[in-house]
Tab-separated table of N, CA and C and ligand atoms in Angstrom:
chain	number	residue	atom	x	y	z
A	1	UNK	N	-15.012	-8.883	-26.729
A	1	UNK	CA	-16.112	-8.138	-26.128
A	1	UNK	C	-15.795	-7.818	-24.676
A	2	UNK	N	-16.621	-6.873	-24.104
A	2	UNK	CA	-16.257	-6.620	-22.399
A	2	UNK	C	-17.413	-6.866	-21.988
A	3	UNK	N	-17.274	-7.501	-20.710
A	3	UNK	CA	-18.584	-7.519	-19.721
A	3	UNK	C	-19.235	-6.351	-19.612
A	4	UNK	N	-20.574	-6.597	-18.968
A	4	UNK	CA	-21.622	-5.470	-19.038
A	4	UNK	C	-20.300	-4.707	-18.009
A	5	UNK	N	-20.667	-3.519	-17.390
A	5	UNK	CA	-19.976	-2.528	-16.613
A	5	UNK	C	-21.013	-2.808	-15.482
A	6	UNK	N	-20.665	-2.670	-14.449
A	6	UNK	CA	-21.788	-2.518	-12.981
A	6	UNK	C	-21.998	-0.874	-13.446
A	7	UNK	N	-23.707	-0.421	-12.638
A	7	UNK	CA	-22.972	1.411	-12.868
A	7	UNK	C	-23.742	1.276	-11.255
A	8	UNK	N	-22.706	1.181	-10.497
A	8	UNK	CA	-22.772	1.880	-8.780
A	8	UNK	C	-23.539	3.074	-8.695
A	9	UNK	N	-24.664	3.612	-8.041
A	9	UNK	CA	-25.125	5.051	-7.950
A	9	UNK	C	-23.634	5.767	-6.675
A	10	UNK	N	-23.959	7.014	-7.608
A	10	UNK	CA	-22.818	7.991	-6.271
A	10	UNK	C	-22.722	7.452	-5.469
A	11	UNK	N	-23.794	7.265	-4.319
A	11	UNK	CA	-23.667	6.980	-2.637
A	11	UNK	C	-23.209	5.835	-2.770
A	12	UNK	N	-23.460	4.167	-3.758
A	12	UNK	CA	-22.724	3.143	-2.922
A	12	UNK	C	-20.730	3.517	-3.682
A	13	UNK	N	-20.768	4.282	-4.324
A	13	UNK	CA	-19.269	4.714	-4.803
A	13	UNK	C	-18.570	5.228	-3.468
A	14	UNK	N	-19.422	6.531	-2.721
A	14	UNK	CA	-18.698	7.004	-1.966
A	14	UNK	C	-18.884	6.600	-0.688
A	15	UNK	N	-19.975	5.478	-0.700
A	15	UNK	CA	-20.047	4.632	0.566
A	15	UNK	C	-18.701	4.054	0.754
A	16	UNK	N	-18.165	3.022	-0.322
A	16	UNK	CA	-17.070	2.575	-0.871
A	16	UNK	C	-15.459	3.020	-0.501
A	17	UNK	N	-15.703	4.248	-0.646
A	17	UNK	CA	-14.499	4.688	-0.640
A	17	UNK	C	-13.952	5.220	0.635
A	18	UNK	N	-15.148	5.907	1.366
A	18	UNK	CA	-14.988	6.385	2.019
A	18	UNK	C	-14.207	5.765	3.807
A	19	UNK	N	-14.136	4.732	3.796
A	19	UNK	CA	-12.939	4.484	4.909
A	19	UNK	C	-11.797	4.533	4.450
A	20	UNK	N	-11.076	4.948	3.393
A	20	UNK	CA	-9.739	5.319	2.897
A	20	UNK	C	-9.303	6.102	2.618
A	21	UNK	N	-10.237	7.395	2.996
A	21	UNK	CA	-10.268	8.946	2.673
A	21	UNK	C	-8.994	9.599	3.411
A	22	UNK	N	-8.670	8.968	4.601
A	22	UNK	CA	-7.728	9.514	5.632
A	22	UNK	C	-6.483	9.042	5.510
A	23	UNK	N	-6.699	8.046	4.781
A	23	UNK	CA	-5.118	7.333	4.879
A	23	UNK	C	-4.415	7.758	3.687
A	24	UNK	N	-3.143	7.521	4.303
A	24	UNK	CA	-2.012	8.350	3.588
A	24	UNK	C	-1.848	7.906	1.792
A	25	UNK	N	-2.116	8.129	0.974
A	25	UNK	CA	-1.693	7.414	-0.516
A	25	UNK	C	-3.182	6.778	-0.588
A	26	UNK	N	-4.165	7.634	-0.575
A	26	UNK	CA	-5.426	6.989	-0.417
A	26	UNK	C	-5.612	6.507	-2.450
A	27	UNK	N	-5.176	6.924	-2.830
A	27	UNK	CA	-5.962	6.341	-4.333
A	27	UNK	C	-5.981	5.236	-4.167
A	28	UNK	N	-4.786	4.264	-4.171
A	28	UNK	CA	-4.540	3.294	-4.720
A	28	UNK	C	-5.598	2.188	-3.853
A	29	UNK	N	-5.370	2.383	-2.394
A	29	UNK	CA	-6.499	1.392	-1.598
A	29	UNK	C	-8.152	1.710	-1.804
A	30	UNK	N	-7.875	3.017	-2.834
A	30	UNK	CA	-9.485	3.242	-2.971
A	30	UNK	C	-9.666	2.578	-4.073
A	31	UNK	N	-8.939	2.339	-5.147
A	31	UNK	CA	-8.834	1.602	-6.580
A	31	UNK	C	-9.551	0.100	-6.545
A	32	UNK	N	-8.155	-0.274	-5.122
A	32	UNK	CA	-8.493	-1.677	-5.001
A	32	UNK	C	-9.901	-2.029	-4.376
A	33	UNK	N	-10.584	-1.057	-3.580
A	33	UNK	CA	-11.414	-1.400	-2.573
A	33	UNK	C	-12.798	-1.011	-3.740
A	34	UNK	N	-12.719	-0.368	-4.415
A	34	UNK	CA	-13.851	-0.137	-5.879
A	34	UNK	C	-14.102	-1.870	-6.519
A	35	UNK	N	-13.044	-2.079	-6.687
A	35	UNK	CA	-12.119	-3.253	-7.825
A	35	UNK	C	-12.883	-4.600	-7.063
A	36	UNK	N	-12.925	-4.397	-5.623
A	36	UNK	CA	-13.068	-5.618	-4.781
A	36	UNK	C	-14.620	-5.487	-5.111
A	37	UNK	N	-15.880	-4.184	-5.100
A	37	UNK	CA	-16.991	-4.345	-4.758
A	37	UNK	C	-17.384	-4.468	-6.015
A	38	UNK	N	-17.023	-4.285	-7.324
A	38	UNK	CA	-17.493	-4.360	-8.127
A	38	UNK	C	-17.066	-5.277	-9.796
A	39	UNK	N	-15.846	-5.942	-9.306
A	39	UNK	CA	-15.057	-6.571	-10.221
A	39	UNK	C	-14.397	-5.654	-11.149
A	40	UNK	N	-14.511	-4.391	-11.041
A	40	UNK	CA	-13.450	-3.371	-11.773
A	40	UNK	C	-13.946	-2.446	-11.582
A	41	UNK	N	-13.103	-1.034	-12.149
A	41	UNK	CA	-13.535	0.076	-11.682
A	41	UNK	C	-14.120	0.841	-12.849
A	42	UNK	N	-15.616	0.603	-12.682
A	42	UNK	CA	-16.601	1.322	-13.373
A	42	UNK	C	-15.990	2.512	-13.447
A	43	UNK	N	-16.491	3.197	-15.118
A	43	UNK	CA	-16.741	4.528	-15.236
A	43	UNK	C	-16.875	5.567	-14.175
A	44	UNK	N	-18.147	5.094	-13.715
A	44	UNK	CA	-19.090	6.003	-12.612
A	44	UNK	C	-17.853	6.417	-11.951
A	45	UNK	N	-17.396	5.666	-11.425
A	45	UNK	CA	-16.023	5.875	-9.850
A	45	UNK	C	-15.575	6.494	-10.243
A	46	UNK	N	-15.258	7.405	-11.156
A	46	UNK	CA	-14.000	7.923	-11.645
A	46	UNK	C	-14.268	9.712	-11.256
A	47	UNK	N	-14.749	10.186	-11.635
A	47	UNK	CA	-15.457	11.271	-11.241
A	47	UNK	C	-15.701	11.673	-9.236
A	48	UNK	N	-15.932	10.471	-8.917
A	48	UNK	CA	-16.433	10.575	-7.808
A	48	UNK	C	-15.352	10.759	-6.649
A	49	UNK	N	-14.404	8.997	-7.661
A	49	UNK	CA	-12.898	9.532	-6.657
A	49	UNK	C	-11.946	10.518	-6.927
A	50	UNK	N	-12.307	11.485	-8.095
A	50	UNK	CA	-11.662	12.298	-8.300
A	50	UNK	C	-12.129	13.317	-7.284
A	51	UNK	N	-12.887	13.524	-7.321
A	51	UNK	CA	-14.038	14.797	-6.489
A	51	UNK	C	-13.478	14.929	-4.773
A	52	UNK	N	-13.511	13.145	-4.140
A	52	UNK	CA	-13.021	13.416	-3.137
A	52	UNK	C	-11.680	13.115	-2.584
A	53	UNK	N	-10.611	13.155	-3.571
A	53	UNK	CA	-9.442	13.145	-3.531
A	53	UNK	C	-9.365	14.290	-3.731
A	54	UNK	N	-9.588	15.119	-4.321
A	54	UNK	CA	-9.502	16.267	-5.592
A	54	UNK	C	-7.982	16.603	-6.296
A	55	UNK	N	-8.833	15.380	-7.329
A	55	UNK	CA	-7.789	15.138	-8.420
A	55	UNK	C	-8.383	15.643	-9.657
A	56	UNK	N	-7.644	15.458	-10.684
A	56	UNK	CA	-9.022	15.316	-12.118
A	56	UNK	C	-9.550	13.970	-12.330
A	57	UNK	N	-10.539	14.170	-13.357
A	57	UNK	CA	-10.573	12.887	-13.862
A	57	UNK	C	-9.717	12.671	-14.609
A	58	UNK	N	-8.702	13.169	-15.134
A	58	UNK	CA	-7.486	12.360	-16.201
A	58	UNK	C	-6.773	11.937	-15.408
A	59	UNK	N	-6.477	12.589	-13.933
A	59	UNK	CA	-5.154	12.091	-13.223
A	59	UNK	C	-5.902	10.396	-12.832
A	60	UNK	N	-6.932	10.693	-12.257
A	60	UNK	CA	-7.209	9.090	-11.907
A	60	UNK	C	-7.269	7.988	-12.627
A	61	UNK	N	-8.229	8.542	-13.848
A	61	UNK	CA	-7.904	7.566	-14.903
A	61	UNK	C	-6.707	7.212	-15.396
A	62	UNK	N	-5.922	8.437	-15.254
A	62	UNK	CA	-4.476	7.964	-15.877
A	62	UNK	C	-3.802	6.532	-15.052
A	63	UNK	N	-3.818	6.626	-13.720
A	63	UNK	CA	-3.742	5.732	-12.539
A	63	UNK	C	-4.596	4.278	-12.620
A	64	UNK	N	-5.260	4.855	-12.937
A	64	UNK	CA	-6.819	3.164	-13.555
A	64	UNK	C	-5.849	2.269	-15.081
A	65	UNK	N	-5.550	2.894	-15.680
A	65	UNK	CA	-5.084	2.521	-17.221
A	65	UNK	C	-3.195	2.039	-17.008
A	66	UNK	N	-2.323	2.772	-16.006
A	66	UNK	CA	-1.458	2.753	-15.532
A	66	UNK	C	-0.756	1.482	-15.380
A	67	UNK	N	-1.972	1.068	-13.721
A	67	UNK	CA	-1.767	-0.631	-13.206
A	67	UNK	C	-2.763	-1.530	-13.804
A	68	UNK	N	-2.137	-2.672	-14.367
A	68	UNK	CA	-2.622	-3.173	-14.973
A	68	UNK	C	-3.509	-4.356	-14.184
A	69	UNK	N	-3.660	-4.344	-13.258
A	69	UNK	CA	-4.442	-4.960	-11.907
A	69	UNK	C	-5.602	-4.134	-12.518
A	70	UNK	N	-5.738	-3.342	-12.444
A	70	UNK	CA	-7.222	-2.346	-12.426
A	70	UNK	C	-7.801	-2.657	-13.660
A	71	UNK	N	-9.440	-3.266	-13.514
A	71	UNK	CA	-9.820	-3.479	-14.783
A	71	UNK	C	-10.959	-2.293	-15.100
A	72	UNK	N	-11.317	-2.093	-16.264
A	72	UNK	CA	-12.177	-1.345	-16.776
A	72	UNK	C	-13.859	-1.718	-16.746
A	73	UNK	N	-13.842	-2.996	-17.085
A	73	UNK	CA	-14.970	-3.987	-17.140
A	73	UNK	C	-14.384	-5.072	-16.276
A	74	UNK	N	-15.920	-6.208	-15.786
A	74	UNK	CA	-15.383	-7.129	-15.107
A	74	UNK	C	-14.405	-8.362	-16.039
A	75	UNK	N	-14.038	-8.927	-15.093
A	75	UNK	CA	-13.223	-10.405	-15.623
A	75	UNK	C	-14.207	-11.967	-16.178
A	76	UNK	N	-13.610	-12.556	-17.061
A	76	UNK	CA	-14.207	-13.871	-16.838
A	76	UNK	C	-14.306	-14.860	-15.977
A	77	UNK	N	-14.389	-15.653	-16.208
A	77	UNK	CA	-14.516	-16.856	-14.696
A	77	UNK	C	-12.821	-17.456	-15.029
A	78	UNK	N	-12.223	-16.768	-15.827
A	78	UNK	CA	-10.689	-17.562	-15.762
A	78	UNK	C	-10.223	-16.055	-16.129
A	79	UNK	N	-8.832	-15.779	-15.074
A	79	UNK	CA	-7.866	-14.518	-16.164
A	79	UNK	C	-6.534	-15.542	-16.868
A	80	UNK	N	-6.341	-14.795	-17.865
A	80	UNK	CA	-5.326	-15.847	-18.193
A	80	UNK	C	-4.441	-14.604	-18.710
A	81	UNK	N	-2.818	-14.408	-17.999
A	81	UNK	CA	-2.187	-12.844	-18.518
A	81	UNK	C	-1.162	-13.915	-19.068
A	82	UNK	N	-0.442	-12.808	-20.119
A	82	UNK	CA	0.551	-13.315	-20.985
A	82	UNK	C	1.646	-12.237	-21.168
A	83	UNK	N	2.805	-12.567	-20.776
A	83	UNK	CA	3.584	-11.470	-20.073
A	83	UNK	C	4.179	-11.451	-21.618
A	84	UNK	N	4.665	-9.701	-21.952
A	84	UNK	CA	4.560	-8.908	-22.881
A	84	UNK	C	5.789	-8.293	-22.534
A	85	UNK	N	6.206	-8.330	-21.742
A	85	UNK	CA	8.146	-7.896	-21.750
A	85	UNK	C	8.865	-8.539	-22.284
A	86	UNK	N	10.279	-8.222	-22.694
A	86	UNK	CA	11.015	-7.928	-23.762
A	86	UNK	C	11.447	-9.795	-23.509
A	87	UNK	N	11.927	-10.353	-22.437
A	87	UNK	CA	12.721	-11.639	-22.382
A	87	UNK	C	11.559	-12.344	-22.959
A	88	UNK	N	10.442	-12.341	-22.623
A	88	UNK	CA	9.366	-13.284	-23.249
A	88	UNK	C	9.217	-13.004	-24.572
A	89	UNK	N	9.187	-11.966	-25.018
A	89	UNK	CA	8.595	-11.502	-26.349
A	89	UNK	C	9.747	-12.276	-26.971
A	90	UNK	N	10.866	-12.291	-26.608
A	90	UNK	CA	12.412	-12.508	-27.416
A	90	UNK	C	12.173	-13.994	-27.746
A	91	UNK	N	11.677	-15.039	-26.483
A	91	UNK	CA	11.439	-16.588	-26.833
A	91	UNK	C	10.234	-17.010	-26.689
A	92	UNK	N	9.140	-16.348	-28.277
A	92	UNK	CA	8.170	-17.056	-28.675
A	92	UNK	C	7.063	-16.290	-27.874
A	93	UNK	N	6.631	-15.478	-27.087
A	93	UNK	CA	6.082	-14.804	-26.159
A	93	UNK	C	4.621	-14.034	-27.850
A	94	UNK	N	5.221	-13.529	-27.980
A	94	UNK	CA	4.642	-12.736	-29.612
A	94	UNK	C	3.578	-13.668	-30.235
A	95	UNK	N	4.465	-15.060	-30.511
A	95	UNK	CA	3.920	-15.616	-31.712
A	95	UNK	C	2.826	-15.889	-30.791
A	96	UNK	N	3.263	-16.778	-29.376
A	96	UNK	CA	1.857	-17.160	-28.408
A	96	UNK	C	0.673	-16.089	-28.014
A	97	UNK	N	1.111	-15.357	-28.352
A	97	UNK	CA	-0.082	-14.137	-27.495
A	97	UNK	C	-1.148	-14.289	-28.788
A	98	UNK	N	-0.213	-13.811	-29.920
A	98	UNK	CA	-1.290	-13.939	-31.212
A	98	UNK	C	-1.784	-14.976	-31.398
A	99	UNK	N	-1.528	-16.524	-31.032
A	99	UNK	CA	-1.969	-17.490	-31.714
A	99	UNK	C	-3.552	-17.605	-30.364
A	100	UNK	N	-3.118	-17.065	-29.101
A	100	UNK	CA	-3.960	-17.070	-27.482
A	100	UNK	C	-4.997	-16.207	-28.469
A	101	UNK	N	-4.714	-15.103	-29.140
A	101	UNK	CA	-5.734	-13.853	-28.892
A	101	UNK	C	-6.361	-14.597	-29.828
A	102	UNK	N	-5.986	-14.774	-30.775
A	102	UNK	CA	-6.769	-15.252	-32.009
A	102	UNK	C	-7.867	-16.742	-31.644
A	103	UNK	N	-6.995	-17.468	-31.070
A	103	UNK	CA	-8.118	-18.440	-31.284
A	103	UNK	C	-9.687	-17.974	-30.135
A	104	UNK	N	-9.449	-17.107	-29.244
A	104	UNK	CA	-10.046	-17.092	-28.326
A	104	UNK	C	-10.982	-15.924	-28.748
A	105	UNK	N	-10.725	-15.636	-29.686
A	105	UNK	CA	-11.398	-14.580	-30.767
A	105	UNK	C	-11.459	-12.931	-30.233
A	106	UNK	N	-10.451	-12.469	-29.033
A	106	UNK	CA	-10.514	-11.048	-27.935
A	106	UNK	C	-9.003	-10.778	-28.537
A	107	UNK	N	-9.470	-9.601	-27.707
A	107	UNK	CA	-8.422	-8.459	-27.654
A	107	UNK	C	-7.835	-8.221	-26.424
A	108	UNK	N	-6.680	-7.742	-26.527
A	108	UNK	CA	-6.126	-7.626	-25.100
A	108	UNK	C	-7.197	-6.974	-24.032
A	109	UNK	N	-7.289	-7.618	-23.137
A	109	UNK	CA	-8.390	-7.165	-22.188
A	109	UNK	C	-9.806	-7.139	-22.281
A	110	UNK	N	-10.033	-8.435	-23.308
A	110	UNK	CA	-11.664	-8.600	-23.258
A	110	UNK	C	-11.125	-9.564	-23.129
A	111	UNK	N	-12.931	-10.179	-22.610
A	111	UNK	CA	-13.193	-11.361	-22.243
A	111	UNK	C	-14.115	-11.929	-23.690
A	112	UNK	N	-14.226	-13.364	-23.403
A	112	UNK	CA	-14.540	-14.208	-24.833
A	112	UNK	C	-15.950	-14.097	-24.220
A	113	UNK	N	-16.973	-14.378	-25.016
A	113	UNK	CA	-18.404	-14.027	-25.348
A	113	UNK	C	-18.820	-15.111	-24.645
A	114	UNK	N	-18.155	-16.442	-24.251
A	114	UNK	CA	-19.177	-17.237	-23.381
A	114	UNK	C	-19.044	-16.495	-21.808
A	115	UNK	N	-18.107	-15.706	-21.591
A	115	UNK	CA	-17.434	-14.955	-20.222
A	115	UNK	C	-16.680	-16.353	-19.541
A	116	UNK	N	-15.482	-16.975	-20.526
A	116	UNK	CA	-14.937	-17.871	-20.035
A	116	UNK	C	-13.806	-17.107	-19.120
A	117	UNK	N	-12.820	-16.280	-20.367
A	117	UNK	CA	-11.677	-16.199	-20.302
A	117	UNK	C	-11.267	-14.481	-20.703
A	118	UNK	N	-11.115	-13.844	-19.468
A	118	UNK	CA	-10.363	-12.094	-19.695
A	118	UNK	C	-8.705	-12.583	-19.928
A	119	UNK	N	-8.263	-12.454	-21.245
A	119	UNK	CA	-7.280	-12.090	-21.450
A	119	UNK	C	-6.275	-11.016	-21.011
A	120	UNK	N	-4.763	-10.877	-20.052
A	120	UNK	CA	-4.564	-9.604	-19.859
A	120	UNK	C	-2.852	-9.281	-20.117
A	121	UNK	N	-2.480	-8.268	-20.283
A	121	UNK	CA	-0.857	-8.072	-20.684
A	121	UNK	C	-0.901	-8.473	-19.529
A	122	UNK	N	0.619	-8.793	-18.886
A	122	UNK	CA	1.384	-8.493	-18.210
A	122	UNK	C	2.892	-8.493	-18.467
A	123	UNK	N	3.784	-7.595	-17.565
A	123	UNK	CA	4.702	-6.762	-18.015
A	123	UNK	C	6.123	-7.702	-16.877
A	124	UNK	N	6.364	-8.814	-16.864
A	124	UNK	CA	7.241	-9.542	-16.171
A	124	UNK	C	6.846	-10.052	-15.039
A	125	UNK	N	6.985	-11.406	-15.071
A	125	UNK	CA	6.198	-12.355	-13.826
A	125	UNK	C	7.462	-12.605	-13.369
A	126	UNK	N	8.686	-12.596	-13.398
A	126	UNK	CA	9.925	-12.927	-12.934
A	126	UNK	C	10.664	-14.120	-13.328
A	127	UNK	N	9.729	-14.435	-14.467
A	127	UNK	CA	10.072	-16.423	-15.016
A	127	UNK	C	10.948	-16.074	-15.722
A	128	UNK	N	11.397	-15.613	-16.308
A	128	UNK	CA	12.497	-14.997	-17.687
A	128	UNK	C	12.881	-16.014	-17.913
A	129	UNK	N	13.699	-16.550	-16.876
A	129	UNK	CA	14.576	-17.628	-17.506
A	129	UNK	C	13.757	-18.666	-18.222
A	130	UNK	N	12.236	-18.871	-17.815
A	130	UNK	CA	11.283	-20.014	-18.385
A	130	UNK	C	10.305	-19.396	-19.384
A	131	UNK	N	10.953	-18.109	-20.034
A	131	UNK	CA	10.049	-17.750	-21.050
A	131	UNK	C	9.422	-18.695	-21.861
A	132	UNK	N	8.136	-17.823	-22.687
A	132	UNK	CA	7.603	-17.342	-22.661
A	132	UNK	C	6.442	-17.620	-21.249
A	133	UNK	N	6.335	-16.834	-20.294
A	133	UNK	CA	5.539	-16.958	-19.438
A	133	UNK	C	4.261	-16.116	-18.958
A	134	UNK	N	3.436	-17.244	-18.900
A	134	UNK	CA	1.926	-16.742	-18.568
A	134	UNK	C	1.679	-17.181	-16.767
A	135	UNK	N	0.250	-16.421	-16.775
A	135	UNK	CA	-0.293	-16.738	-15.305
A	135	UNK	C	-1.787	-17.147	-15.497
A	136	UNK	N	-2.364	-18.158	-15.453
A	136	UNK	CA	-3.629	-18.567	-15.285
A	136	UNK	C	-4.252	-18.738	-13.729
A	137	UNK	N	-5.343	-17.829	-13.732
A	137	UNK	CA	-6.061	-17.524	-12.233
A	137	UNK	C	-4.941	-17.744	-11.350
A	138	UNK	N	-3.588	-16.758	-11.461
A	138	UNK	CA	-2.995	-16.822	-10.554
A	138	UNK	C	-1.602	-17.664	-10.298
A	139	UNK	N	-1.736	-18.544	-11.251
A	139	UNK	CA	-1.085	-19.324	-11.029
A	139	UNK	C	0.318	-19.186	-12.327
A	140	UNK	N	1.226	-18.774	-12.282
A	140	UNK	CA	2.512	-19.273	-12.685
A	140	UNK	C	2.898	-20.161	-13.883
A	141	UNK	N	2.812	-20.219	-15.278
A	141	UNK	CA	2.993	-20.919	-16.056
A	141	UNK	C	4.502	-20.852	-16.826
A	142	UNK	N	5.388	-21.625	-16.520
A	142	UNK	CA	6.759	-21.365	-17.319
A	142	UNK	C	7.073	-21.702	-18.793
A	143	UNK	N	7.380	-21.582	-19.815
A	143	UNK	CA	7.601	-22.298	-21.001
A	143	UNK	C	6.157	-22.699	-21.385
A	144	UNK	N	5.688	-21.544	-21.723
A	144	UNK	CA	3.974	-22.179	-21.992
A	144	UNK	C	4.055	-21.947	-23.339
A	145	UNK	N	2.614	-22.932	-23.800
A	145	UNK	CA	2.538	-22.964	-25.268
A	145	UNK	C	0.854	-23.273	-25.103
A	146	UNK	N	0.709	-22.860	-26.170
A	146	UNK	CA	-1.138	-22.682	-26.465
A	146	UNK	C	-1.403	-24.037	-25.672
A	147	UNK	N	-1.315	-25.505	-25.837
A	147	UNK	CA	-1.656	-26.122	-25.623
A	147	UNK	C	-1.824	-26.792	-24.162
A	148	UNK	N	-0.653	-26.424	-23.480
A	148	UNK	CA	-0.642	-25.915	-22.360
A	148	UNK	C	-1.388	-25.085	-21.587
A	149	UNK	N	-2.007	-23.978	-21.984
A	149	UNK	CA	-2.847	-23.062	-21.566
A	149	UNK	C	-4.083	-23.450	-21.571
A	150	UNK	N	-4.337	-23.821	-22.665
A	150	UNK	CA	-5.526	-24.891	-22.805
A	150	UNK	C	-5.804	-25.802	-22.096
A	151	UNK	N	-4.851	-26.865	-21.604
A	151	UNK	CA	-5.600	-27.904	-20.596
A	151	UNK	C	-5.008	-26.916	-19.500
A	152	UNK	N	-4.570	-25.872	-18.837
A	152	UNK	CA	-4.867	-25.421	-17.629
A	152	UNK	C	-6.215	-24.505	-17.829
A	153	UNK	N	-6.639	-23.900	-18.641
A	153	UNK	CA	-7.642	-23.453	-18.347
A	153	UNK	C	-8.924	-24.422	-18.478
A	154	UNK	N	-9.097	-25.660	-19.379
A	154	UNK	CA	-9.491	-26.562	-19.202
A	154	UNK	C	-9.685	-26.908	-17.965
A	155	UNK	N	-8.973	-27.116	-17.080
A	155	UNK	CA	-8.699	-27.677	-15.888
A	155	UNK	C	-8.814	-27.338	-14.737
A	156	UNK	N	-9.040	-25.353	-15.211
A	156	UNK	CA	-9.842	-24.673	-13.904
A	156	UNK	C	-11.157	-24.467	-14.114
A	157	UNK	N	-11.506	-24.856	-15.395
A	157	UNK	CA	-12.991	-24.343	-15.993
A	157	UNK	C	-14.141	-26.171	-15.388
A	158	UNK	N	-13.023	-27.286	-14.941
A	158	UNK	CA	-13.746	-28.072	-14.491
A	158	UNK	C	-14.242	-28.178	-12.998
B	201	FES	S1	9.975	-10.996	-19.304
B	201	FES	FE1	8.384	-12.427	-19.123
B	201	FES	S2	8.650	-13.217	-17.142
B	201	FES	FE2	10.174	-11.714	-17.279
């Protein structure tokens, strides 16, 4: 399932955005600075930062769907990503994601129905050599295995 969506009216969107209008490569600090006020970047924004960038809405969205930082809906009270590139996938990375998605009953990029845990790809944390590797709230997991994941998220959820 996904968290409710915030829906921002126009003005606090372009309240929002608007100290990053000038700076050079403005999407991306406008992405993040949406991302920061609202735990992801609502629908609504999309239109709006298109309008005063003047982009489309496909180009931005394309950019929203792109980086995988940018969420659609908010997060749970734990992210837990499970890196989905090729060295992980090669040692056991696959079987763990399915055995993660499944028991936790989501899909890549929902969160579980108590709003414990947003599941998310990620595309190489740099562990290779300690495949299969995950990141829980941030944190770095090498040679992980369900059970493992479990008492760390256990362990941030206390
Ligand atoms: S491929 Fe997974 S950490 Fe590099």
């Amino acid at each position: 399932m996904r968290h409710a969506v915030p829906q921002p009216t126009v003005d606090d969107i372009r309240e929002v955005i608007a100290p990053h209008l000038d700076r050079e490569g403005p999407l991306l600090p406008i992405l993040h600075a949406v991302q920061a006020a609202w735990g992801c970047v609502p629908d609504a924004a999309v239109p709006v930062i298109a309008e005063a960038l003047n982009l489309s809405r496909a180009e931005v969205h394309g950019v929203v769907s792109f980086y995988h930082d940018f969420r659609e809906a908010p997060a749970g009270r734990h992210v837990l990503r499970l890196c989905r590139a090729e060295a992980c996938q090669a040692m056991g990375g696959k079987a763990l994601s399915e055995a993660v998605l499944g028991k936790l009953g989501v899909s890549w990029g929902e969160t579980t129905a108590d709003g414990a845990v947003t599941v998310e790809p990620v595309y190489c944390l740099g562990l290779c050599a300690c495949a299969p590797a995950a990141m829980v709230d941030g944190r770095v997991v090498g040679r992980a295995d369900a059970a493992r994941l479990d008492a760390l998220l256990a362990e941030g959820a206390a």
